[in-house]
Tab-separated table of C-alpha atoms in Angstrom:
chain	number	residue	atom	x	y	z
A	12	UNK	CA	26.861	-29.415	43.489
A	13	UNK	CA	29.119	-31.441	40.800
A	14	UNK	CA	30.811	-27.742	39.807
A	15	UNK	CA	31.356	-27.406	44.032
A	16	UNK	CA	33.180	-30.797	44.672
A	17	UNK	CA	35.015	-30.162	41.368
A	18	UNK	CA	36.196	-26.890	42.812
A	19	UNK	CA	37.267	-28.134	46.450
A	20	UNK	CA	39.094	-31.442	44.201
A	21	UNK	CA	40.976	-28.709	41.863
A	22	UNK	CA	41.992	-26.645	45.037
A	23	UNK	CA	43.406	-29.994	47.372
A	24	UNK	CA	44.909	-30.721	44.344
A	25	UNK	CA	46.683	-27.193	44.312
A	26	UNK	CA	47.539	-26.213	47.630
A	27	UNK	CA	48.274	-29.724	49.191
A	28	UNK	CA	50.385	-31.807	47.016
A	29	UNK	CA	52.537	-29.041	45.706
A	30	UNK	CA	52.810	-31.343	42.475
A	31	UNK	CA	50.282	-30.239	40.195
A	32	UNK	CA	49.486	-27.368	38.539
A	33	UNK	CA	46.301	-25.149	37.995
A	34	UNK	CA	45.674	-23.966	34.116
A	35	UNK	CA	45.139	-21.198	33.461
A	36	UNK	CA	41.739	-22.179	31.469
A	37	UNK	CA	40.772	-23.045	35.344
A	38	UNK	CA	42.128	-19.968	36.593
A	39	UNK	CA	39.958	-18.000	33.745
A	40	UNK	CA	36.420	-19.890	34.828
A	41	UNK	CA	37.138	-19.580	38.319
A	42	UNK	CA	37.712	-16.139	38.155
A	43	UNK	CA	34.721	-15.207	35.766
A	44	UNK	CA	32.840	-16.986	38.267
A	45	UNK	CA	33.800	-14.090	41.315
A	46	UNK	CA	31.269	-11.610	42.439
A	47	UNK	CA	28.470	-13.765	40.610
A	48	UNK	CA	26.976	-15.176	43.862
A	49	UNK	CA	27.769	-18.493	42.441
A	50	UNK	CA	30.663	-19.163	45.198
A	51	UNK	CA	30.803	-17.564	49.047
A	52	UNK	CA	32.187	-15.457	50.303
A	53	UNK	CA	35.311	-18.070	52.444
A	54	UNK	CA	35.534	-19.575	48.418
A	55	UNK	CA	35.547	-16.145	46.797
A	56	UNK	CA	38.581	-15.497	49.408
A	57	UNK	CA	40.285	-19.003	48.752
A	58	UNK	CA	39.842	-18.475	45.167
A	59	UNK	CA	41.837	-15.159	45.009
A	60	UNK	CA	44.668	-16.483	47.098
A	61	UNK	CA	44.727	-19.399	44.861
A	62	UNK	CA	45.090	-17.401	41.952
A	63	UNK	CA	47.363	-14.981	43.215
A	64	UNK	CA	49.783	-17.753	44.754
A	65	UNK	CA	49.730	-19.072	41.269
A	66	UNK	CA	50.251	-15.701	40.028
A	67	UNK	CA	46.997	-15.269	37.553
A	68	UNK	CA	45.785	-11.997	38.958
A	69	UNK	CA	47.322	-8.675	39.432
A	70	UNK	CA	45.720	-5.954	41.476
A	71	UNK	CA	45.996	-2.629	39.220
A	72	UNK	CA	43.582	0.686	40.760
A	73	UNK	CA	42.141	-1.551	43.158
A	74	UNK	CA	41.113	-4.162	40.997
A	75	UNK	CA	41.973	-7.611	40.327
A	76	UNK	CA	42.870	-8.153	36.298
A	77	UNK	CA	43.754	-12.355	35.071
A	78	UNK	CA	47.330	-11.919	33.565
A	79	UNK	CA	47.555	-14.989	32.054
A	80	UNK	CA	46.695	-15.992	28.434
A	81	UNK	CA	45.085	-18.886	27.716
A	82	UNK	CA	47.230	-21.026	25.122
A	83	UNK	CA	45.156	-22.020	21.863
A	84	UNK	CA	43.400	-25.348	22.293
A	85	UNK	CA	45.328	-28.078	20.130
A	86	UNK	CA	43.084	-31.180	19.500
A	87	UNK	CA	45.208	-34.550	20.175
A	88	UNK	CA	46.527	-36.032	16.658
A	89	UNK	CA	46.725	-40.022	16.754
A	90	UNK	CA	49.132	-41.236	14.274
A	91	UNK	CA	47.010	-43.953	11.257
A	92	UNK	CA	49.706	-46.336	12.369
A	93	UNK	CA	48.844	-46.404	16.061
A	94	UNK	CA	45.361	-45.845	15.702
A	95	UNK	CA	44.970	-48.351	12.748
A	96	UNK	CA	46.915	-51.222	15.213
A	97	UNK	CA	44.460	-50.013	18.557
A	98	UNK	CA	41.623	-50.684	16.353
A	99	UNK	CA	43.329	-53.975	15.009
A	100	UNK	CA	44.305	-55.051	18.499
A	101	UNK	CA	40.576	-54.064	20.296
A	102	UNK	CA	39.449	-56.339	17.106
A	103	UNK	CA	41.311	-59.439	17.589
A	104	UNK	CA	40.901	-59.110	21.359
A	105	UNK	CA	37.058	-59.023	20.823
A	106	UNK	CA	37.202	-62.099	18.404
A	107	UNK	CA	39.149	-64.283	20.856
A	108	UNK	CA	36.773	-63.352	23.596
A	109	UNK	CA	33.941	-64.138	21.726
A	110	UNK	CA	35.598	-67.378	20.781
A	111	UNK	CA	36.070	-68.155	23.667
A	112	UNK	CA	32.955	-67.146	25.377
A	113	UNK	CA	31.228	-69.563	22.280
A	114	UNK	CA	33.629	-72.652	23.222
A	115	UNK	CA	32.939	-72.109	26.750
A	116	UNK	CA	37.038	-71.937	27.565
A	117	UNK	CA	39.424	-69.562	26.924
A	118	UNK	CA	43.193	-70.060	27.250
A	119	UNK	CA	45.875	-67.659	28.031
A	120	UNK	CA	49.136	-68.319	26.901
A	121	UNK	CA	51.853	-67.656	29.491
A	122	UNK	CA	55.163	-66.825	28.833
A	123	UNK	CA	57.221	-69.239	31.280
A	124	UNK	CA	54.364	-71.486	32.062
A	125	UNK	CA	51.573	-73.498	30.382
A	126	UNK	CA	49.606	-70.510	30.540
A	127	UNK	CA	45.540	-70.434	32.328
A	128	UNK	CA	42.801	-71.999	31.271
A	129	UNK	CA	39.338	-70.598	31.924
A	130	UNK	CA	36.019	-72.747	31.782
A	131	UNK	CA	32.822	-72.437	33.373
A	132	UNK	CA	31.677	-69.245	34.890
A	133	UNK	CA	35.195	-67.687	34.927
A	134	UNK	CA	34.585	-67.513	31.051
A	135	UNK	CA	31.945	-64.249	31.308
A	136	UNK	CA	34.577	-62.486	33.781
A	137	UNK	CA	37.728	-62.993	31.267
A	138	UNK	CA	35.256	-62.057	28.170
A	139	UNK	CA	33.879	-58.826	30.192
A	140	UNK	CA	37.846	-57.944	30.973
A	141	UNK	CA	38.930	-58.463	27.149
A	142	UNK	CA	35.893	-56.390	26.489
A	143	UNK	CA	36.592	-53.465	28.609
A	144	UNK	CA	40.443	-53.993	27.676
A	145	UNK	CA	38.965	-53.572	23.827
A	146	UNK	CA	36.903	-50.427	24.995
A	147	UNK	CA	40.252	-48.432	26.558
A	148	UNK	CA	41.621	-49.165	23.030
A	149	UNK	CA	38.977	-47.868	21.123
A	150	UNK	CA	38.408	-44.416	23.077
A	151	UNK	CA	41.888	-43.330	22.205
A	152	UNK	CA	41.227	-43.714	18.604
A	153	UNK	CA	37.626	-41.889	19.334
A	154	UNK	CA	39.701	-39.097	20.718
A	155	UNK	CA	41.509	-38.267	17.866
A	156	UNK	CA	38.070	-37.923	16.207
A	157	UNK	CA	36.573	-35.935	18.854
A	158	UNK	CA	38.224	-32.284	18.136
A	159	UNK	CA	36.734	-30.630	21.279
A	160	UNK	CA	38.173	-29.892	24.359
A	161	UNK	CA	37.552	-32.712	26.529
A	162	UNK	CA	40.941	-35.373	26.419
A	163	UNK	CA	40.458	-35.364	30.290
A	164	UNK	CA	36.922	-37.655	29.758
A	165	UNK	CA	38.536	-39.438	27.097
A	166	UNK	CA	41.450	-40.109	29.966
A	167	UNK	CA	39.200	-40.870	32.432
A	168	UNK	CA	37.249	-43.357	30.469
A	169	UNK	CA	40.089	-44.768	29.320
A	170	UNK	CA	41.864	-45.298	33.083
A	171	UNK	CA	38.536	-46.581	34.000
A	172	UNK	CA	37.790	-49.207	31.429
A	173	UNK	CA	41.520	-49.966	32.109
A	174	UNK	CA	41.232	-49.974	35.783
A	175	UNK	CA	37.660	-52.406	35.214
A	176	UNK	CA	39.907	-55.110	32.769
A	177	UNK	CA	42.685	-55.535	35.216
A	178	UNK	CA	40.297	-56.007	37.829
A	179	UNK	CA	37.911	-58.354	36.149
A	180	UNK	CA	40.647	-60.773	35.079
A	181	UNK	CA	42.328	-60.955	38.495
A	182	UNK	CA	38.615	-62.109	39.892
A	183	UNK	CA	38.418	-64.271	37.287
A	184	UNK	CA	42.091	-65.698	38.348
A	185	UNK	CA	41.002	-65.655	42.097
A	186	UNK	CA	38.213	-67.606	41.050
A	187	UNK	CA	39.033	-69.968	38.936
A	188	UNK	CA	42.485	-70.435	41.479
A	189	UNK	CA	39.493	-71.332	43.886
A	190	UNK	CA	37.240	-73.554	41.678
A	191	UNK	CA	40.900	-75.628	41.108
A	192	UNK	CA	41.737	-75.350	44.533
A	193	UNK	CA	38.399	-77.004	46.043
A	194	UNK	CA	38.593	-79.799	43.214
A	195	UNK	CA	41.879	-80.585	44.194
A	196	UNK	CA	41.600	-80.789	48.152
């Protein structure tokens, strides 16, 4: 099911925006794939116009041959310096956090204003945003480790975790915007 919607997402992606690409690592599985039974025949069909659009396949004696070479897998190389100052950073961001999370307020310094203060229940959201923040940092340096070939989880993960900070400190805002707002009127 998961291999099916990944399919349909990889073709929308193809033949509708125009933008992107298809890899030929794709094109490879997806064709190893035809006259397996694992796809029908309508996806068989929309599988070999896909590929030939993209030129991947050409038809020699009545058969279809994948013309493309697949380029060597290259693992992603993290320079010490950067990966040394993302662990560094994550670090310090989890200390302040828990700091803060131990104090019970936690104060973000602005850079034309006094900056925000967090107390109260606001104080789990910002430490649960610093934390995820800390996570996104520390999956690019677990890339570099990781020397399979998988830097699109290690993007996802990091876009997510990234995606789950941003949003966790702008509740957080909202809420403590609120808390101040129904003390004040």
């Amino acid at each position: 099911m998961f291999s099916k919607l990944h399919f349909y997402w990889q073709q929308r992606k193809v033949l509708y925006s125009g933008k992107e690409d298809i890899t030929p690592a794709l094109g490879q599985k997806l064709f190893a794939k035809l006259n397996t039974g694992y796809y029908s025949a309508d996806e068989e069909a929309l599988i070999l116009r896909l590929l030939i659009k993209k030129s991947f396949l050409n038809k020699r004696h009545g058969q279809y041959e994948f013309s493309k070479k697949v380029p060597a897998y290259v693992a992603n190389e993290i320079p010490r310096q950067m990966r040394n100052l993302w662990t560094g950073l994550a670090t310090l961001i989890i200390l302040y956090a828990s700091h803060g999370l131990i104090n019970g307020e936690i104060y973000i310094p602005g850079k034309r204003s006094d900056g925000i203060t967090f107390s109260g229940a606001t104080v789990v959201l910002v430490f649960a945003a610093c934390f995820c923040l800390a996570l996104a940092l520390l999956v690019t340096v677990i890339d570099h480790y990781d020397k399979r070939d998988n830097e699109y989880l290690y993007n996802i993960a990091e876009k997510l975790l990234w995606a789950m900070s941003c949003g966790l400190f702008t509740w957080a805002c909202v809420w403590d915007w609120a808390q101040h707002a129904t003390l004040l009127g």
